[in-house]
Amino acid sequence: GQTPRIVFASITAFFCGEFVNSYTLAKMKIWTNGNALWSRIVGSTVAGEGVDSLVFYPSAFLGVWETKLVVTVMVSNYILKVLWEVLATPLTYRIVAALKRAEHEDYYDRNTQFTPFSLRS
């Protein structure tokens, strides 16, 4: 039935969305000189969850559900994910601060090659 299609859509959407999220977060850290954590957190979620949603819902449900339903579910879930990130931002601030204190590190991805397909480290 639907299970293989949903699993494939889920794995593909997760891979694409998390890559965009990580890339956006890293680049925004450089652009903001490490300031405005809230903008990086929310901005990367807007981008990453946008890609995740645009890949997952059509891949999993177009042709099975009515197009209008796919779009409605996709948009509403996207809004909920971004809203959750906004609401969780204060907690994220605490966690990031604790990790920086514990690890004594604040890394910037200035020379990172963002390709998920490279075999070089």
PDB file of C-alpha atoms in Angstrom:
ATOM      1  CA  GLY A   1       0.000   0.000   0.000  1.00  0.00           C
ATOM      2  CA  GLN A   2       1.106   3.472   0.958  1.00  0.00           C
ATOM      3  CA  THR A   3       3.860   2.513   3.407  1.00  0.00           C
ATOM      4  CA  PRO A   4       6.834   2.330   0.995  1.00  0.00           C
ATOM      5  CA  ARG A   5       5.857   5.635  -0.606  1.00  0.00           C
ATOM      6  CA  ILE A   6       5.505   7.366   2.776  1.00  0.00           C
ATOM      7  CA  VAL A   7       8.797   5.926   4.042  1.00  0.00           C
ATOM      8  CA  PHE A   8      10.640   7.039   0.898  1.00  0.00           C
ATOM      9  CA  ALA A   9       9.039  10.488   1.058  1.00  0.00           C
ATOM     10  CA  SER A  10       9.871  10.795   4.747  1.00  0.00           C
ATOM     11  CA  ILE A  11      13.533   9.815   4.379  1.00  0.00           C
ATOM     12  CA  THR A  12      14.016  12.039   1.341  1.00  0.00           C
ATOM     13  CA  ALA A  13      12.268  15.017   2.946  1.00  0.00           C
ATOM     14  CA  PHE A  14      14.230  14.617   6.183  1.00  0.00           C
ATOM     15  CA  PHE A  15      17.559  14.469   4.327  1.00  0.00           C
ATOM     16  CA  CYS A  16      16.773  17.523   2.188  1.00  0.00           C
ATOM     17  CA  GLY A  17      15.157  19.548   4.981  1.00  0.00           C
ATOM     18  CA  GLU A  18      17.890  18.897   7.538  1.00  0.00           C
ATOM     19  CA  PHE A  19      20.584  19.738   5.019  1.00  0.00           C
ATOM     20  CA  VAL A  20      18.918  23.077   4.231  1.00  0.00           C
ATOM     21  CA  ASN A  21      18.349  23.726   7.945  1.00  0.00           C
ATOM     22  CA  SER A  22      22.002  23.054   8.823  1.00  0.00           C
ATOM     23  CA  TYR A  23      23.343  25.031   5.882  1.00  0.00           C
ATOM     24  CA  THR A  24      21.107  28.014   6.636  1.00  0.00           C
ATOM     25  CA  LEU A  25      21.957  27.936  10.337  1.00  0.00           C
ATOM     26  CA  ALA A  26      25.707  27.834   9.628  1.00  0.00           C
ATOM     27  CA  LYS A  27      25.638  30.573   6.989  1.00  0.00           C
ATOM     28  CA  MET A  28      23.433  32.822   9.115  1.00  0.00           C
ATOM     29  CA  LYS A  29      25.887  32.460  12.004  1.00  0.00           C
ATOM     30  CA  ILE A  30      28.619  33.841   9.765  1.00  0.00           C
ATOM     31  CA  TRP A  31      26.380  36.625   8.390  1.00  0.00           C
ATOM     32  CA  THR A  32      25.352  37.716  11.903  1.00  0.00           C
ATOM     33  CA  ASN A  33      28.854  37.307  13.388  1.00  0.00           C
ATOM     34  CA  GLY A  34      27.404  34.889  15.923  1.00  0.00           C
ATOM     35  CA  ASN A  35      24.731  37.337  17.110  1.00  0.00           C
ATOM     36  CA  ALA A  36      20.933  37.148  16.958  1.00  0.00           C
ATOM     37  CA  LEU A  37      20.617  33.446  17.730  1.00  0.00           C
ATOM     38  CA  TRP A  38      16.826  33.756  17.532  1.00  0.00           C
ATOM     39  CA  SER A  39      17.034  34.816  13.866  1.00  0.00           C
ATOM     40  CA  ARG A  40      19.280  31.870  13.032  1.00  0.00           C
ATOM     41  CA  ILE A  41      17.059  29.383  14.861  1.00  0.00           C
ATOM     42  CA  VAL A  42      13.831  30.620  13.300  1.00  0.00           C
ATOM     43  CA  GLY A  43      15.352  31.391   9.892  1.00  0.00           C
ATOM     44  CA  SER A  44      16.883  27.956   9.506  1.00  0.00           C
ATOM     45  CA  THR A  45      13.615  26.338  10.585  1.00  0.00           C
ATOM     46  CA  VAL A  46      11.636  28.402   8.076  1.00  0.00           C
ATOM     47  CA  ALA A  47      13.977  27.232   5.306  1.00  0.00           C
ATOM     48  CA  GLY A  48      14.489  23.629   6.430  1.00  0.00           C
ATOM     49  CA  GLU A  49      10.897  22.845   7.297  1.00  0.00           C
ATOM     50  CA  GLY A  50       9.805  24.551   4.099  1.00  0.00           C
ATOM     51  CA  VAL A  51      11.928  22.157   2.060  1.00  0.00           C
ATOM     52  CA  ASP A  52      10.884  19.196   4.223  1.00  0.00           C
ATOM     53  CA  SER A  53       7.199  19.998   3.731  1.00  0.00           C
ATOM     54  CA  LEU A  54       7.533  20.704   0.005  1.00  0.00           C
ATOM     55  CA  VAL A  55       9.230  17.347  -0.501  1.00  0.00           C
ATOM     56  CA  PHE A  56       7.284  15.135   1.905  1.00  0.00           C
ATOM     57  CA  TYR A  57       3.607  15.957   1.413  1.00  0.00           C
ATOM     58  CA  PRO A  58       3.484  15.913  -2.397  1.00  0.00           C
ATOM     59  CA  SER A  59       5.746  12.835  -2.565  1.00  0.00           C
ATOM     60  CA  ALA A  60       3.709  10.935  -0.008  1.00  0.00           C
ATOM     61  CA  PHE A  61       0.155  11.983  -0.819  1.00  0.00           C
ATOM     62  CA  LEU A  62      -0.326  13.581  -4.256  1.00  0.00           C
ATOM     63  CA  GLY A  63      -2.474  11.292  -6.358  1.00  0.00           C
ATOM     64  CA  VAL A  64      -3.840   9.614  -3.238  1.00  0.00           C
ATOM     65  CA  TRP A  65      -5.391  12.636  -1.538  1.00  0.00           C
ATOM     66  CA  GLU A  66      -7.053  15.527  -3.296  1.00  0.00           C
ATOM     67  CA  THR A  67      -4.520  18.226  -4.177  1.00  0.00           C
ATOM     68  CA  LYS A  68      -6.342  20.798  -2.052  1.00  0.00           C
ATOM     69  CA  LEU A  69      -6.086  18.509   0.995  1.00  0.00           C
ATOM     70  CA  VAL A  70      -2.356  17.910   0.406  1.00  0.00           C
ATOM     71  CA  VAL A  71      -1.739  21.658   0.217  1.00  0.00           C
ATOM     72  CA  THR A  72      -3.891  22.376   3.280  1.00  0.00           C
ATOM     73  CA  VAL A  73      -2.168  19.735   5.412  1.00  0.00           C
ATOM     74  CA  MET A  74       1.272  20.762   4.129  1.00  0.00           C
ATOM     75  CA  VAL A  75       0.775  24.465   4.876  1.00  0.00           C
ATOM     76  CA  SER A  76      -0.887  23.936   8.260  1.00  0.00           C
ATOM     77  CA  ASN A  77       1.811  21.517   9.445  1.00  0.00           C
ATOM     78  CA  TYR A  78       4.540  23.869   8.196  1.00  0.00           C
ATOM     79  CA  ILE A  79       3.025  26.739  10.160  1.00  0.00           C
ATOM     80  CA  LEU A  80       2.777  24.556  13.282  1.00  0.00           C
ATOM     81  CA  LYS A  81       6.439  23.496  12.987  1.00  0.00           C
ATOM     82  CA  VAL A  82       7.647  27.089  12.618  1.00  0.00           C
ATOM     83  CA  LEU A  83       5.377  28.278  15.435  1.00  0.00           C
ATOM     84  CA  TRP A  84       6.739  25.525  17.675  1.00  0.00           C
ATOM     85  CA  GLU A  85      10.297  26.669  16.930  1.00  0.00           C
ATOM     86  CA  VAL A  86       9.381  30.240  17.828  1.00  0.00           C
ATOM     87  CA  LEU A  87       7.835  29.076  21.116  1.00  0.00           C
ATOM     88  CA  ALA A  88      10.811  26.822  21.900  1.00  0.00           C
ATOM     89  CA  THR A  89      13.407  29.531  21.218  1.00  0.00           C
ATOM     90  CA  PRO A  90      13.834  30.541  24.893  1.00  0.00           C
ATOM     91  CA  LEU A  91      14.601  26.925  25.802  1.00  0.00           C
ATOM     92  CA  THR A  92      17.016  26.682  22.874  1.00  0.00           C
ATOM     93  CA  TYR A  93      18.852  29.763  24.176  1.00  0.00           C
ATOM     94  CA  ARG A  94      19.373  28.042  27.534  1.00  0.00           C
ATOM     95  CA  ILE A  95      20.572  24.803  25.952  1.00  0.00           C
ATOM     96  CA  VAL A  96      22.997  26.563  23.587  1.00  0.00           C
ATOM     97  CA  ALA A  97      24.429  28.636  26.445  1.00  0.00           C
ATOM     98  CA  ALA A  98      24.907  25.530  28.593  1.00  0.00           C
ATOM     99  CA  LEU A  99      26.629  23.647  25.758  1.00  0.00           C
ATOM    100  CA  LYS A 100      28.984  26.543  25.033  1.00  0.00           C
ATOM    101  CA  ARG A 101      29.916  26.742  28.731  1.00  0.00           C
ATOM    102  CA  ALA A 102      30.453  22.988  28.984  1.00  0.00           C
ATOM    103  CA  GLU A 103      32.375  22.570  25.727  1.00  0.00           C
ATOM    104  CA  HIS A 104      34.253  25.904  25.743  1.00  0.00           C
ATOM    105  CA  GLU A 105      33.711  26.130  22.005  1.00  0.00           C
ATOM    106  CA  ASP A 106      31.846  28.336  19.564  1.00  0.00           C
ATOM    107  CA  TYR A 107      32.430  27.065  16.026  1.00  0.00           C
ATOM    108  CA  TYR A 108      31.884  28.978  12.772  1.00  0.00           C
ATOM    109  CA  ASP A 109      31.553  27.013   9.507  1.00  0.00           C
ATOM    110  CA  ARG A 110      33.630  29.454   7.454  1.00  0.00           C
ATOM    111  CA  ASN A 111      35.502  26.869   5.389  1.00  0.00           C
ATOM    112  CA  THR A 112      33.041  24.002   5.516  1.00  0.00           C
ATOM    113  CA  GLN A 113      32.210  22.399   2.177  1.00  0.00           C
ATOM    114  CA  PHE A 114      28.463  21.828   2.325  1.00  0.00           C
ATOM    115  CA  THR A 115      28.033  18.890   0.013  1.00  0.00           C
ATOM    116  CA  PRO A 116      26.276  15.793   1.272  1.00  0.00           C
ATOM    117  CA  PHE A 117      27.792  13.748  -1.559  1.00  0.00           C
ATOM    118  CA  SER A 118      31.501  14.329  -1.028  1.00  0.00           C
ATOM    119  CA  LEU A 119      33.700  11.398  -0.119  1.00  0.00           C
ATOM    120  CA  ARG A 120      36.429  13.732   1.178  1.00  0.00           C
ATOM    121  CA  SER A 121      36.413  14.739   4.836  1.00  0.00           C
TER     122      SER A 121
END
